[in-house]
PDB file of C-alpha atoms in Angstrom:
ATOM      1  CA  GLN A 309      19.784  34.001   8.779  1.00 83.00           C
ATOM      2  CA  SER A 310      19.942  37.262   6.416  1.00 89.00           C
ATOM      3  CA  VAL A 311      17.388  37.978   3.834  1.00 92.00           C
ATOM      4  CA  LEU A 312      19.907  38.941   1.017  1.00 97.00           C
ATOM      5  CA  THR A 313      22.559  36.528   1.024  1.00 97.00           C
ATOM      6  CA  GLN A 314      25.932  37.193   0.995  1.00 98.00           C
ATOM      7  CA  PRO A 315      29.593  35.391   0.748  1.00 98.00           C
ATOM      8  CA  PRO A 316      31.054  35.384   4.635  1.00 97.00           C
ATOM      9  CA  SER A 317      34.641  36.343   2.601  1.00 97.00           C
ATOM     10  CA  VAL A 318      36.542  37.348  -0.147  1.00 98.00           C
ATOM     11  CA  SER A 319      39.874  38.109  -0.726  1.00 97.00           C
ATOM     12  CA  ALA A 320      41.894  39.618  -3.423  1.00 96.00           C
ATOM     13  CA  ALA A 321      45.803  40.989  -4.219  1.00 96.00           C
ATOM     14  CA  PRO A 322      46.399  44.704  -4.299  1.00 97.00           C
ATOM     15  CA  GLY A 323      45.457  46.523  -6.993  1.00 97.00           C
ATOM     16  CA  GLN A 324      43.558  43.507  -8.366  1.00 97.00           C
ATOM     17  CA  LYS A 325      39.567  43.719  -8.827  1.00 97.00           C
ATOM     18  CA  VAL A 326      37.025  41.887  -7.080  1.00 98.00           C
ATOM     19  CA  THR A 327      32.947  41.626  -6.476  1.00 98.00           C
ATOM     20  CA  ILE A 328      30.895  40.976  -3.692  1.00 98.00           C
ATOM     21  CA  SER A 329      27.548  39.246  -4.667  1.00 98.00           C
ATOM     22  CA  CYS A 330      24.000  40.252  -2.634  1.00 98.00           C
ATOM     23  CA  SER A 331      21.440  37.878  -3.648  1.00 98.00           C
ATOM     24  CA  GLY A 332      17.407  38.173  -2.488  1.00 97.00           C
ATOM     25  CA  SER A 333      13.657  38.016  -4.062  1.00 97.00           C
ATOM     26  CA  SER A 334      11.296  39.642  -5.740  1.00 96.00           C
ATOM     27  CA  SER A 335      10.115  41.417  -2.731  1.00 96.00           C
ATOM     28  CA  ASN A 336      13.428  42.847  -1.800  1.00 97.00           C
ATOM     29  CA  ILE A 337      16.238  43.331  -4.366  1.00 97.00           C
ATOM     30  CA  GLY A 338      13.966  42.195  -7.208  1.00 97.00           C
ATOM     31  CA  ASN A 339      11.605  45.422  -7.066  1.00 96.00           C
ATOM     32  CA  ASN A 340      13.278  47.513  -4.658  1.00 96.00           C
ATOM     33  CA  TYR A 341      17.016  49.831  -5.233  1.00 97.00           C
ATOM     34  CA  VAL A 342      19.868  48.013  -3.454  1.00 98.00           C
ATOM     35  CA  SER A 343      22.299  50.404  -1.413  1.00 98.00           C
ATOM     36  CA  TRP A 344      25.768  49.256  -0.004  1.00 98.00           C
ATOM     37  CA  TYR A 345      28.296  50.021   2.394  1.00 98.00           C
ATOM     38  CA  GLN A 346      31.670  49.938   3.554  1.00 98.00           C
ATOM     39  CA  GLN A 347      32.445  49.485   7.450  1.00 98.00           C
ATOM     40  CA  LEU A 348      35.934  50.257   8.249  1.00 98.00           C
ATOM     41  CA  PRO A 349      36.651  48.164  11.411  1.00 95.00           C
ATOM     42  CA  GLY A 350      36.136  49.763  14.657  1.00 95.00           C
ATOM     43  CA  THR A 351      33.949  52.692  12.616  1.00 97.00           C
ATOM     44  CA  ALA A 352      30.202  53.252  11.770  1.00 98.00           C
ATOM     45  CA  PRO A 353      29.165  52.070   8.103  1.00 98.00           C
ATOM     46  CA  LYS A 354      29.430  54.165   5.102  1.00 98.00           C
ATOM     47  CA  LEU A 355      27.360  54.828   2.286  1.00 98.00           C
ATOM     48  CA  LEU A 356      29.271  53.593  -0.759  1.00 98.00           C
ATOM     49  CA  ILE A 357      26.539  52.630  -3.521  1.00 98.00           C
ATOM     50  CA  TYR A 358      22.746  53.846  -3.593  1.00 98.00           C
ATOM     51  CA  GLU A 359      20.427  53.280  -6.226  1.00 97.00           C
ATOM     52  CA  ASN A 360      21.782  49.689  -7.812  1.00 97.00           C
ATOM     53  CA  ASN A 361      24.663  52.424  -9.437  1.00 97.00           C
ATOM     54  CA  LEU A 362      24.821  55.154  -8.088  1.00 98.00           C
ATOM     55  CA  ARG A 363      28.022  56.436  -6.346  1.00 98.00           C
ATOM     56  CA  PRO A 364      27.932  59.508  -3.331  1.00 97.00           C
ATOM     57  CA  SER A 365      30.196  62.361  -3.710  1.00 96.00           C
ATOM     58  CA  GLY A 366      33.528  61.253  -2.255  1.00 96.00           C
ATOM     59  CA  ILE A 367      33.242  57.748  -3.583  1.00 97.00           C
ATOM     60  CA  PRO A 368      35.745  57.002  -6.223  1.00 97.00           C
ATOM     61  CA  ASP A 369      34.980  55.340  -9.505  1.00 96.00           C
ATOM     62  CA  ARG A 370      36.978  52.227  -8.312  1.00 98.00           C
ATOM     63  CA  PHE A 371      33.622  51.195  -6.417  1.00 98.00           C
ATOM     64  CA  SER A 372      30.341  50.160  -8.601  1.00 98.00           C
ATOM     65  CA  GLY A 373      27.484  48.929  -8.119  1.00 98.00           C
ATOM     66  CA  SER A 374      25.044  46.635 -10.894  1.00 98.00           C
ATOM     67  CA  LYS A 375      22.021  45.370 -10.203  1.00 98.00           C
ATOM     68  CA  SER A 376      19.833  42.130 -12.186  1.00 96.00           C
ATOM     69  CA  GLY A 377      16.989  40.350 -11.005  1.00 97.00           C
ATOM     70  CA  THR A 378      16.990  39.677  -7.895  1.00 97.00           C
ATOM     71  CA  SER A 379      20.690  39.766  -7.477  1.00 98.00           C
ATOM     72  CA  ALA A 380      22.995  42.637  -6.340  1.00 98.00           C
ATOM     73  CA  THR A 381      27.098  42.572  -7.205  1.00 98.00           C
ATOM     74  CA  LEU A 382      29.458  45.318  -5.839  1.00 98.00           C
ATOM     75  CA  GLY A 383      32.942  45.699  -7.697  1.00 98.00           C
ATOM     76  CA  ILE A 384      36.080  47.254  -6.423  1.00 98.00           C
ATOM     77  CA  THR A 385      39.091  47.611  -8.577  1.00 98.00           C
ATOM     78  CA  GLY A 386      42.825  48.843  -7.769  1.00 97.00           C
ATOM     79  CA  LEU A 387      42.035  47.352  -4.485  1.00 97.00           C
ATOM     80  CA  GLN A 388      44.262  48.764  -1.539  1.00 97.00           C
ATOM     81  CA  THR A 389      44.951  47.598   1.578  1.00 96.00           C
ATOM     82  CA  GLY A 390      42.581  50.171   3.061  1.00 96.00           C
ATOM     83  CA  ASP A 391      39.910  48.458   1.318  1.00 97.00           C
ATOM     84  CA  GLU A 392      40.099  45.927   3.976  1.00 98.00           C
ATOM     85  CA  ALA A 393      36.560  46.808   5.975  1.00 98.00           C
ATOM     86  CA  ASP A 394      33.130  44.516   6.035  1.00 98.00           C
ATOM     87  CA  TYR A 395      30.717  45.253   3.148  1.00 98.00           C
ATOM     88  CA  TYR A 396      27.034  45.280   3.671  1.00 98.00           C
ATOM     89  CA  CYS A 397      23.782  45.015   0.754  1.00 98.00           C
ATOM     90  CA  GLY A 398      20.761  46.253   1.844  1.00 98.00           C
ATOM     91  CA  SER A 399      17.323  46.753   0.456  1.00 98.00           C
ATOM     92  CA  TRP A 400      13.648  47.764   0.928  1.00 96.00           C
ATOM     93  CA  ASP A 401      11.737  44.662   1.583  1.00 96.00           C
ATOM     94  CA  SER A 402       8.028  44.764   0.541  1.00 95.00           C
ATOM     95  CA  SER A 403       6.631  42.064   1.620  1.00 95.00           C
ATOM     96  CA  LEU A 404       8.091  42.493   5.389  1.00 93.00           C
ATOM     97  CA  SER A 405       7.831  45.876   5.346  1.00 93.00           C
ATOM     98  CA  THR A 406      11.138  46.314   6.994  1.00 95.00           C
ATOM     99  CA  TRP A 407      14.771  47.255   5.823  1.00 97.00           C
ATOM    100  CA  VAL A 408      16.780  44.110   4.974  1.00 97.00           C
ATOM    101  CA  PHE A 409      20.742  43.650   5.091  1.00 98.00           C
ATOM    102  CA  GLY A 410      23.171  40.879   3.992  1.00 98.00           C
ATOM    103  CA  GLY A 411      25.096  39.176   6.378  1.00 97.00           C
ATOM    104  CA  GLY A 412      28.036  40.963   5.218  1.00 98.00           C
ATOM    105  CA  THR A 413      31.441  40.408   3.357  1.00 98.00           C
ATOM    106  CA  LYS A 414      34.964  40.273   4.913  1.00 98.00           C
ATOM    107  CA  LEU A 415      37.267  41.577   2.024  1.00 98.00           C
ATOM    108  CA  THR A 416      41.367  40.546   2.371  1.00 97.00           C
ATOM    109  CA  VAL A 417      43.164  42.270   0.612  1.00 97.00           C
ATOM    110  CA  LEU A 418      46.127  40.205   1.066  1.00 89.00           C
TER     111      LEU A 418
ATOM    112  CA  GLN B 589      28.755  69.917   8.037  1.00 94.00           C
ATOM    113  CA  VAL B 590      25.793  66.969   8.626  1.00 96.00           C
ATOM    114  CA  GLN B 591      26.211  65.345  11.715  1.00 97.00           C
ATOM    115  CA  LEU B 592      24.637  62.703  14.230  1.00 98.00           C
ATOM    116  CA  VAL B 593      25.230  61.878  17.744  1.00 98.00           C
ATOM    117  CA  GLU B 594      23.456  59.037  19.811  1.00 98.00           C
ATOM    118  CA  SER B 595      23.593  58.994  23.235  1.00 98.00           C
ATOM    119  CA  GLY B 596      21.671  57.015  25.882  1.00 97.00           C
ATOM    120  CA  GLY B 597      23.454  53.830  25.896  1.00 97.00           C
ATOM    121  CA  GLY B 598      25.076  51.787  28.869  1.00 97.00           C
ATOM    122  CA  VAL B 599      24.114  48.807  30.733  1.00 98.00           C
ATOM    123  CA  VAL B 600      20.690  47.769  31.839  1.00 98.00           C
ATOM    124  CA  GLN B 601      19.452  45.074  33.598  1.00 98.00           C
ATOM    125  CA  PRO B 602      16.956  42.188  31.284  1.00 98.00           C
ATOM    126  CA  GLY B 603      13.179  43.500  31.221  1.00 98.00           C
ATOM    127  CA  ARG B 604      14.162  47.084  32.070  1.00 98.00           C
ATOM    128  CA  SER B 605      14.011  50.022  29.755  1.00 98.00           C
ATOM    129  CA  LEU B 606      16.482  52.900  28.245  1.00 98.00           C
ATOM    130  CA  ARG B 607      16.148  55.352  25.914  1.00 98.00           C
ATOM    131  CA  LEU B 608      18.109  56.536  23.159  1.00 98.00           C
ATOM    132  CA  SER B 609      18.400  59.654  21.592  1.00 98.00           C
ATOM    133  CA  CYS B 610      20.158  61.336  18.108  1.00 98.00           C
ATOM    134  CA  ALA B 611      21.215  64.634  17.944  1.00 98.00           C
ATOM    135  CA  ALA B 612      21.275  65.926  14.066  1.00 98.00           C
ATOM    136  CA  SER B 613      22.486  68.858  12.847  1.00 97.00           C
ATOM    137  CA  GLY B 614      23.752  70.501   9.764  1.00 97.00           C
ATOM    138  CA  PHE B 615      20.190  69.873   7.596  1.00 97.00           C
ATOM    139  CA  THR B 616      16.804  70.240   7.685  1.00 97.00           C
ATOM    140  CA  PHE B 617      15.931  67.312  10.192  1.00 97.00           C
ATOM    141  CA  SER B 618      12.268  67.658   9.610  1.00 97.00           C
ATOM    142  CA  SER B 619      12.501  66.948   5.924  1.00 97.00           C
ATOM    143  CA  PHE B 620      13.927  63.188   5.963  1.00 97.00           C
ATOM    144  CA  GLY B 621      13.065  60.048   7.194  1.00 97.00           C
ATOM    145  CA  MET B 622      15.540  58.558  10.291  1.00 98.00           C
ATOM    146  CA  HIS B 623      16.332  55.055  11.171  1.00 98.00           C
ATOM    147  CA  TRP B 624      17.892  52.813  14.093  1.00 98.00           C
ATOM    148  CA  VAL B 625      20.277  50.123  12.640  1.00 98.00           C
ATOM    149  CA  ARG B 626      22.044  47.803  15.343  1.00 98.00           C
ATOM    150  CA  GLN B 627      24.862  45.872  15.387  1.00 98.00           C
ATOM    151  CA  ALA B 628      25.339  42.996  18.029  1.00 98.00           C
ATOM    152  CA  PRO B 629      29.211  42.135  19.242  1.00 97.00           C
ATOM    153  CA  GLY B 630      30.903  40.686  16.403  1.00 96.00           C
ATOM    154  CA  LYS B 631      27.761  40.201  13.634  1.00 97.00           C
ATOM    155  CA  GLY B 632      26.210  41.791  11.017  1.00 97.00           C
ATOM    156  CA  LEU B 633      23.820  45.348  10.550  1.00 98.00           C
ATOM    157  CA  GLU B 634      20.255  44.899  11.442  1.00 98.00           C
ATOM    158  CA  TRP B 635      18.023  47.467  10.561  1.00 98.00           C
ATOM    159  CA  VAL B 636      15.496  47.950  13.324  1.00 98.00           C
ATOM    160  CA  ALA B 637      13.481  51.212  12.587  1.00 98.00           C
ATOM    161  CA  VAL B 638      12.197  53.748  10.428  1.00 97.00           C
ATOM    162  CA  ILE B 639      10.054  57.246  11.113  1.00 97.00           C
ATOM    163  CA  TRP B 640       8.959  59.058   7.850  1.00 97.00           C
ATOM    164  CA  TYR B 641       9.895  62.263   7.965  1.00 96.00           C
ATOM    165  CA  ASP B 642       6.613  63.778   9.081  1.00 93.00           C
ATOM    166  CA  GLY B 643       6.161  61.188  11.868  1.00 92.00           C
ATOM    167  CA  SER B 644       3.416  60.166  10.038  1.00 93.00           C
ATOM    168  CA  ASN B 645       4.497  56.193   9.793  1.00 95.00           C
ATOM    169  CA  LYS B 646       7.026  53.952  11.730  1.00 97.00           C
ATOM    170  CA  TYR B 647       7.520  50.585  10.611  1.00 96.00           C
ATOM    171  CA  TYR B 648       9.854  47.887  13.010  1.00 97.00           C
ATOM    172  CA  VAL B 649      11.693  44.250  12.632  1.00 96.00           C
ATOM    173  CA  ASP B 650       9.863  42.155  14.275  1.00 96.00           C
ATOM    174  CA  SER B 651      12.194  41.350  16.881  1.00 97.00           C
ATOM    175  CA  VAL B 652      11.294  44.373  18.616  1.00 98.00           C
ATOM    176  CA  LYS B 653       7.588  45.454  17.712  1.00 98.00           C
ATOM    177  CA  GLY B 654       5.781  45.985  20.415  1.00 97.00           C
ATOM    178  CA  ARG B 655       8.743  47.019  22.966  1.00 98.00           C
ATOM    179  CA  PHE B 656      10.412  49.474  20.671  1.00 98.00           C
ATOM    180  CA  THR B 657       9.122  52.682  20.290  1.00 98.00           C
ATOM    181  CA  ILE B 658      10.910  55.008  17.190  1.00 98.00           C
ATOM    182  CA  SER B 659       9.800  58.885  17.659  1.00 98.00           C
ATOM    183  CA  ARG B 660      11.034  61.754  16.742  1.00 97.00           C
ATOM    184  CA  ASP B 661      11.097  66.018  17.514  1.00 97.00           C
ATOM    185  CA  ASN B 662      11.530  68.208  14.660  1.00 96.00           C
ATOM    186  CA  SER B 663      11.457  71.073  16.591  1.00 96.00           C
ATOM    187  CA  LYS B 664      14.711  70.237  18.561  1.00 97.00           C
ATOM    188  CA  ASN B 665      16.349  68.354  15.701  1.00 98.00           C
ATOM    189  CA  THR B 666      16.328  64.615  17.832  1.00 98.00           C
ATOM    190  CA  LEU B 667      15.467  61.369  17.246  1.00 98.00           C
ATOM    191  CA  PHE B 668      14.367  58.760  19.788  1.00 98.00           C
ATOM    192  CA  LEU B 669      14.709  54.838  20.107  1.00 98.00           C
ATOM    193  CA  GLN B 670      12.482  54.159  23.298  1.00 98.00           C
ATOM    194  CA  MET B 671      13.509  50.228  24.514  1.00 98.00           C
ATOM    195  CA  ASN B 672      11.471  48.859  26.686  1.00 98.00           C
ATOM    196  CA  SER B 673      11.540  45.356  28.023  1.00 98.00           C
ATOM    197  CA  LEU B 674      15.112  44.714  27.399  1.00 98.00           C
ATOM    198  CA  ARG B 675      16.197  41.349  26.759  1.00 98.00           C
ATOM    199  CA  ALA B 676      20.508  40.314  26.283  1.00 98.00           C
ATOM    200  CA  GLU B 677      19.948  39.760  22.861  1.00 98.00           C
ATOM    201  CA  ASP B 678      19.364  43.788  22.494  1.00 98.00           C
ATOM    202  CA  THR B 679      23.108  44.212  23.277  1.00 98.00           C
ATOM    203  CA  ALA B 680      24.144  45.993  20.200  1.00 98.00           C
ATOM    204  CA  VAL B 681      25.905  49.479  19.147  1.00 98.00           C
ATOM    205  CA  TYR B 682      22.945  51.331  17.785  1.00 98.00           C
ATOM    206  CA  TYR B 683      23.156  53.790  14.846  1.00 98.00           C
ATOM    207  CA  CYS B 684      21.202  56.455  13.792  1.00 98.00           C
ATOM    208  CA  ALA B 685      21.080  56.959  10.028  1.00 98.00           C
ATOM    209  CA  ARG B 686      19.645  59.816   8.036  1.00 98.00           C
ATOM    210  CA  ASP B 687      17.731  58.502   5.049  1.00 96.00           C
ATOM    211  CA  GLY B 688      18.676  59.145   1.770  1.00 93.00           C
ATOM    212  CA  ARG B 689      15.959  61.097   0.183  1.00 92.00           C
ATOM    213  CA  GLY B 690      14.000  63.729   1.857  1.00 89.00           C
ATOM    214  CA  TYR B 691      10.446  64.065   1.909  1.00 92.00           C
ATOM    215  CA  SER B 692       9.879  60.740   0.779  1.00 89.00           C
ATOM    216  CA  TYR B 693       7.504  58.074   2.330  1.00 89.00           C
ATOM    217  CA  ARG B 694      10.117  55.447   1.430  1.00 87.00           C
ATOM    218  CA  ALA B 695      13.069  53.774   3.099  1.00 90.00           C
ATOM    219  CA  ASN B 696      15.991  54.870   0.445  1.00 93.00           C
ATOM    220  CA  TRP B 697      19.410  53.954   1.726  1.00 97.00           C
ATOM    221  CA  PHE B 698      21.278  55.567   4.816  1.00 98.00           C
ATOM    222  CA  ASP B 699      23.455  58.515   4.875  1.00 96.00           C
ATOM    223  CA  PRO B 700      25.443  59.269   7.210  1.00 97.00           C
ATOM    224  CA  TRP B 701      25.466  57.140  10.185  1.00 98.00           C
ATOM    225  CA  GLY B 702      26.283  58.323  13.540  1.00 98.00           C
ATOM    226  CA  GLN B 703      28.896  57.231  15.271  1.00 98.00           C
ATOM    227  CA  GLY B 704      27.016  54.678  17.582  1.00 98.00           C
ATOM    228  CA  THR B 705      25.754  54.217  20.878  1.00 98.00           C
ATOM    229  CA  LEU B 706      26.879  51.065  22.781  1.00 98.00           C
ATOM    230  CA  VAL B 707      23.582  49.307  24.913  1.00 98.00           C
ATOM    231  CA  THR B 708      24.639  46.394  27.021  1.00 98.00           C
ATOM    232  CA  VAL B 709      21.504  44.026  28.631  1.00 98.00           C
ATOM    233  CA  SER B 710      22.769  41.947  31.159  1.00 97.00           C
ATOM    234  CA  SER B 711      22.056  41.255  34.983  1.00 94.00           C
TER     235      SER B 711
END
C-alpha cells in the first residue's frame, strides 16, 4: 500500500490527451513539492517534472504537471506510442521523514 | 555528462551482507545529496535512503532501518549502501540517484538515475 495513490492504469489513443492523478496528504503533497518519473520498459526511471510543474531540459512541453491541495496531476498531450511506460509520482513526507512514491500508473497508448 | 554507475549486486543468501557502490562522474559529487531507490521484480519504486551532500544526515525507509547503512566518500565520488541481514524481500534492482538540488538539506527530486544493479536474496 503506497502512501501516494495513483490509478494502476490509464489508456488513450495516439494524439489524445491523458491525465494521471496522484493523491496524498498534508504531510507529503500538501506541504512539499511533487516530482514525476517515466520508466520505459526495461530501463531506469527518468525525471519528467519537478517542483510540481517544472520540466527539465529535454522534456517536451507535451508533459505538464500541476498540484492542488493534497493532489497532483501529470498531463500528457499528443500521445505517442513511445509514451507507453510506467509513471510514478513522488514527494517528501515530513511526518515519516522519508521520500514516498505512488504505486505507479501504466500508460497504454492504444 | 553526468553519469552514475552502480555495482556490487549479485546473489546472496538470507542473513548475509552485501555492499553496493555507485560511481559518480560529470558533476561535483560533494555538492549533491544522493539516494538509493529499489524496485522489486514486477513492482513499483521504493525509496530506500538519502544522505545529504556533506554526509551530515541520513534517512531510511522503515523496512531497512538498522540493517542498511548509506555512506559516501566525497574524495572518491562514490556512494555506498551496506546491506546487512538481508531478507528475501530485499530482492530488487537498486538504483542510485542524485538529488536535484545542490547544497540542500532536503530531498528534492531525483535526476539522474543510474542503470541499477540487481540484488537477489535466495538460499
